């Protein structure tokens, strides 16, 4: 068993792409995350799992610059992100597919994808990425001129991921991509996340559906009540009955 | 359902062309109607016979058309803030007032400290005190001053959530007219002339640039007649040009990157931020552009009335403007134009005329114009109950409100994927 309760922040070799160091996040005076450190290396799928209210989404929001950490720092490719505005972080190469999808319901699928590429000016690169995401999610190609709000939940989730990919991120943040989806769709989305990683985009995925996330992830962090409880390679974690029972509701 | 439609993918990029031709078609309509109205009042009306003339003068005098155009300009500006960017603004009258006073300051004898007068391409008679700039220059100046005011009020407040932003703008709309009302003695300096307002304003030159006369030696040659306060037909031409400018700018800006940023913010601020839309900068831009048009409207209103008075700029104007945007259909420029024309005409002419006819017919003595806010309030309530998207909604609003949402259950039924 490689996962230990108090392992150092990173047991993996090399420089991390994203490094979160001892951050504390608050909503008003209520601490949502305390002393969390985590690393994401290039080419990995890293998952941050835990129960409802553990502070997972809050952490992602902090990485995207929507919440300022009260303590600690976040850096990306050696550059400090803490204190930067949301659009500067997107420009640095981090795009997020937010919790609850939050697609633009009154815009077409095509317009949603265009907005994903809002900060880019390279027309050819945008066209190439558009072709890429439509290949990843052929269903979106069928619905390209449909209003996004009229699509099913699964299609909206696909659009949310595709839209984030249109920013051509080095690091893709996915917040609960399985939320509210039928099991067959969950499998489809997670298979696609693997494909995205294989195509060269690093992925950090936050999930309540821990077993599904551990199945595809390379490395996992388990969060409980805002604190890191466990970290380690994902595959052994999924097989450890004790861990699954204790933390993952298995 | 699973059928792949590559055609759809290929035709999608042509969409902006369709939008552009759509815009051109509307622009033609706008020009055609504007020209028709001008021809009607200039050539057809004098030949209409006395009863026809009376009906037109009572129900649709050109002055009321001009006033409606003022509302159109401001409503199109407010539509950028409320309709495009989704920021509720309850104090738009402030920009209208600032624009009006800019016209008062730079197009009248008011600053009589400058005893010989400062003239720049003005149509005003020579050797008067005060500042006399060309009206088109004043339009640009008022727009810029208002845009600056919009940024100053926006910078500290746009971080607020919508309800609080609405309250702050409400306060701004109350404060500015008070400043003008009480600005007669600022440490001995008369900035606004208080409740007396600034009147009269300079005659305006119908030509976009240049004075109406050219001085050659001692002789001055009139190249166009300066417009007096009652020259409604020529003012109409000027107002239509300004309105066309406002409409053109708001249509073009909407298609660009800024327009898409506003739309994204309106739909979902958080998601927009995650797409890299710079929230503060985009919102400030919406405020500035909207305020610019409010400034244009203020100048045009001052020209229309040939004066500015502080009591004209009250809270009700902000609400009427909002009602116009809501009635027409938030976000749709053409809908907002129709909403503004209809409500402005109804307020200035339609309701009093209807009241007169009603009272004559039934021998009653009801003061209909005093009930105008009852009508505006009812319109807002009824619209919210029965047609929230406005009379002429944006296509994107209409489609989503009409298409039923598919559920995940349906999707499982279909057994696709």
XYZ file of C-alpha atoms in Angstrom, chain B residues 41-275:
235
model
C -43.856 66.242 -42.917
C -42.038 68.389 -45.468
C -44.047 67.827 -48.626
C -47.189 65.798 -47.986
C -48.488 67.453 -44.850
C -48.977 70.990 -46.306
C -51.135 69.474 -49.066
C -53.223 67.340 -46.802
C -56.213 69.617 -46.327
C -57.091 71.321 -43.093
C -58.826 68.397 -41.340
C -55.958 66.042 -42.155
C -53.464 68.626 -40.955
C -55.363 69.057 -37.713
C -55.350 65.318 -37.037
C -51.601 65.079 -37.653
C -50.842 68.193 -35.592
C -52.890 66.871 -32.703
C -51.927 63.213 -32.738
C -48.475 63.150 -34.259
C -46.767 66.547 -34.390
C -43.188 66.440 -35.587
C -42.096 67.753 -32.198
C -43.345 64.578 -30.567
C -41.466 62.534 -33.164
C -38.317 64.471 -32.287
C -38.834 63.916 -28.598
C -39.388 60.226 -29.233
C -36.045 60.151 -31.043
C -34.357 61.534 -27.927
C -35.802 58.626 -25.983
C -34.677 56.210 -28.689
C -31.072 57.381 -28.376
C -31.064 57.006 -24.595
C -32.971 53.716 -24.616
C -30.492 52.247 -27.084
C -27.740 53.324 -24.694
C -29.475 51.837 -21.662
C -30.013 48.670 -23.679
C -26.261 48.213 -23.853
C -26.009 48.273 -20.070
C -29.197 46.366 -19.240
C -29.883 44.340 -22.365
C -26.399 43.406 -23.508
C -24.412 43.220 -20.294
C -27.301 42.441 -17.932
C -26.420 45.157 -15.398
C -29.493 46.800 -13.898
C -29.141 50.579 -13.999
C -31.804 52.668 -12.263
C -30.010 55.988 -12.596
C -29.517 56.437 -16.305
C -31.057 59.907 -16.082
C -27.737 61.083 -14.604
C -26.008 60.717 -17.973
C -28.913 62.364 -19.712
C -28.546 65.328 -17.342
C -24.763 65.551 -17.727
C -25.173 65.522 -21.515
C -27.822 68.218 -21.300
C -25.670 70.491 -19.149
C -22.681 69.925 -21.410
C -24.821 71.363 -24.189
C -25.846 74.203 -21.882
C -22.251 75.055 -20.985
C -20.723 74.875 -24.420
C -23.587 76.122 -26.594
C -24.964 79.225 -24.913
C -24.218 82.664 -23.468
C -24.156 81.132 -20.006
C -20.454 81.561 -19.188
C -20.636 85.331 -19.560
C -17.235 85.657 -17.880
C -15.966 85.118 -21.407
C -17.347 88.429 -22.555
C -16.299 88.303 -26.185
C -17.359 84.718 -26.583
C -15.368 81.708 -27.645
C -16.525 80.463 -31.029
C -15.687 77.257 -32.820
C -17.621 76.459 -35.997
C -20.760 77.628 -34.284
C -23.997 78.726 -35.913
C -24.618 81.212 -33.105
C -24.707 84.928 -33.880
C -21.292 86.569 -33.368
C -20.065 88.793 -30.494
C -22.051 87.102 -27.744
C -20.504 86.148 -24.390
C -20.052 82.504 -23.457
C -18.733 79.431 -25.186
C -20.159 78.527 -28.568
C -19.021 75.248 -30.021
C -20.393 73.394 -32.999
C -23.239 71.133 -31.928
C -21.640 68.038 -33.424
C -18.522 68.724 -31.422
C -20.619 69.170 -28.295
C -22.242 65.798 -28.982
C -18.844 64.108 -28.976
C -17.721 66.060 -25.930
C -20.860 65.202 -23.952
C -20.475 61.556 -24.922
C -16.901 61.485 -23.657
C -17.717 63.313 -20.425
C -20.550 60.887 -19.744
C -18.381 57.884 -20.580
C -15.864 59.206 -18.064
C -18.630 59.658 -15.492
C -19.794 56.116 -16.223
C -16.324 54.760 -15.522
C -15.982 56.820 -12.349
C -19.296 55.595 -10.976
C -18.701 52.068 -12.296
C -15.182 51.416 -11.051
C -16.015 51.209 -7.340
C -19.525 49.791 -7.732
C -19.426 47.174 -10.477
C -17.982 44.609 -8.068
C -21.341 44.640 -6.313
C -23.951 42.019 -7.034
C -26.906 43.082 -9.148
C -29.343 44.298 -6.467
C -26.757 46.459 -4.767
C -25.543 47.803 -8.084
C -29.125 48.835 -8.862
C -29.302 50.722 -5.566
C -26.022 52.524 -6.149
C -27.052 53.604 -9.645
C -30.362 54.755 -8.208
C -28.456 56.981 -5.815
C -26.252 58.292 -8.592
C -29.339 59.174 -10.628
C -30.703 61.117 -7.648
C -27.460 62.889 -6.777
C -26.500 64.266 -10.185
C -29.707 66.271 -10.835
C -29.424 67.624 -7.263
C -25.901 68.765 -8.004
C -27.196 70.662 -11.015
C -30.093 72.081 -9.013
C -27.781 73.340 -6.269
C -24.817 74.267 -8.436
C -25.651 77.974 -8.744
C -23.168 79.013 -6.095
C -20.131 76.796 -5.720
C -17.873 79.061 -3.644
C -19.205 81.983 -5.577
C -19.026 80.312 -8.954
C -22.252 79.786 -10.844
C -21.859 76.416 -12.530
C -25.433 75.447 -13.342
C -27.649 78.481 -12.734
C -29.700 76.424 -10.240
C -33.418 75.999 -10.783
C -33.431 78.636 -13.525
C -31.499 76.327 -15.784
C -29.687 77.421 -18.916
C -31.740 78.959 -21.676
C -31.751 79.654 -24.550
C -29.231 77.488 -26.321
C -27.408 78.400 -29.516
C -28.990 77.754 -32.814
C -27.527 74.622 -34.285
C -26.027 74.220 -37.698
C -27.736 71.603 -39.831
C -24.454 70.769 -41.531
C -22.427 68.257 -39.586
C -19.315 70.427 -39.798
C -18.653 74.064 -40.238
C -20.605 77.195 -39.520
C -23.637 78.219 -41.453
C -21.942 81.305 -42.771
C -18.530 81.930 -44.237
C -16.973 85.342 -43.755
C -15.088 86.638 -46.759
C -13.710 90.051 -45.990
C -16.556 92.062 -44.591
C -19.263 90.071 -46.281
C -20.667 86.919 -44.814
C -22.152 84.382 -47.159
C -24.842 82.128 -45.799
C -24.205 78.567 -46.896
C -26.999 77.159 -44.803
C -29.636 78.627 -42.578
C -28.953 78.240 -38.838
C -31.794 76.522 -37.111
C -33.948 78.468 -34.750
C -35.718 76.906 -31.792
C -38.812 76.091 -33.829
C -37.129 74.525 -36.827
C -38.418 71.052 -36.040
C -37.958 69.546 -39.498
C -34.245 70.241 -39.660
C -33.857 69.164 -36.032
C -35.588 65.961 -37.022
C -32.857 65.326 -39.599
C -30.189 65.943 -36.994
C -31.850 63.696 -34.401
C -32.284 60.894 -36.919
C -28.577 61.064 -37.732
C -27.619 60.847 -34.062
C -30.081 57.990 -33.500
C -28.686 56.183 -36.543
C -25.198 56.561 -35.105
C -26.290 55.114 -31.750
C -28.052 52.203 -33.423
C -25.139 51.522 -35.758
C -22.599 51.519 -32.935
C -24.667 49.261 -30.725
C -25.200 46.775 -33.554
C -21.562 46.685 -34.594
C -20.177 46.455 -31.091
C -22.472 43.566 -30.383
C -20.954 41.436 -33.132
C -17.428 42.019 -31.891
C -15.440 40.548 -29.047
C -16.775 43.063 -26.541
C -20.343 42.181 -27.482
C -19.656 38.513 -26.947
C -18.059 39.280 -23.598
C -21.188 41.196 -22.504
C -23.457 38.416 -23.649
C -21.406 35.878 -21.725
C -21.479 38.019 -18.574
C -25.217 38.462 -18.896
C -25.764 34.735 -19.282
C -23.428 33.570 -16.519
C -20.822 35.783 -14.937
C -18.896 32.982 -13.273
C -18.725 30.880 -16.415
C -17.710 33.952 -18.409
C -14.842 34.557 -16.025
C -13.747 30.954 -16.441
C -13.677 31.451 -20.217
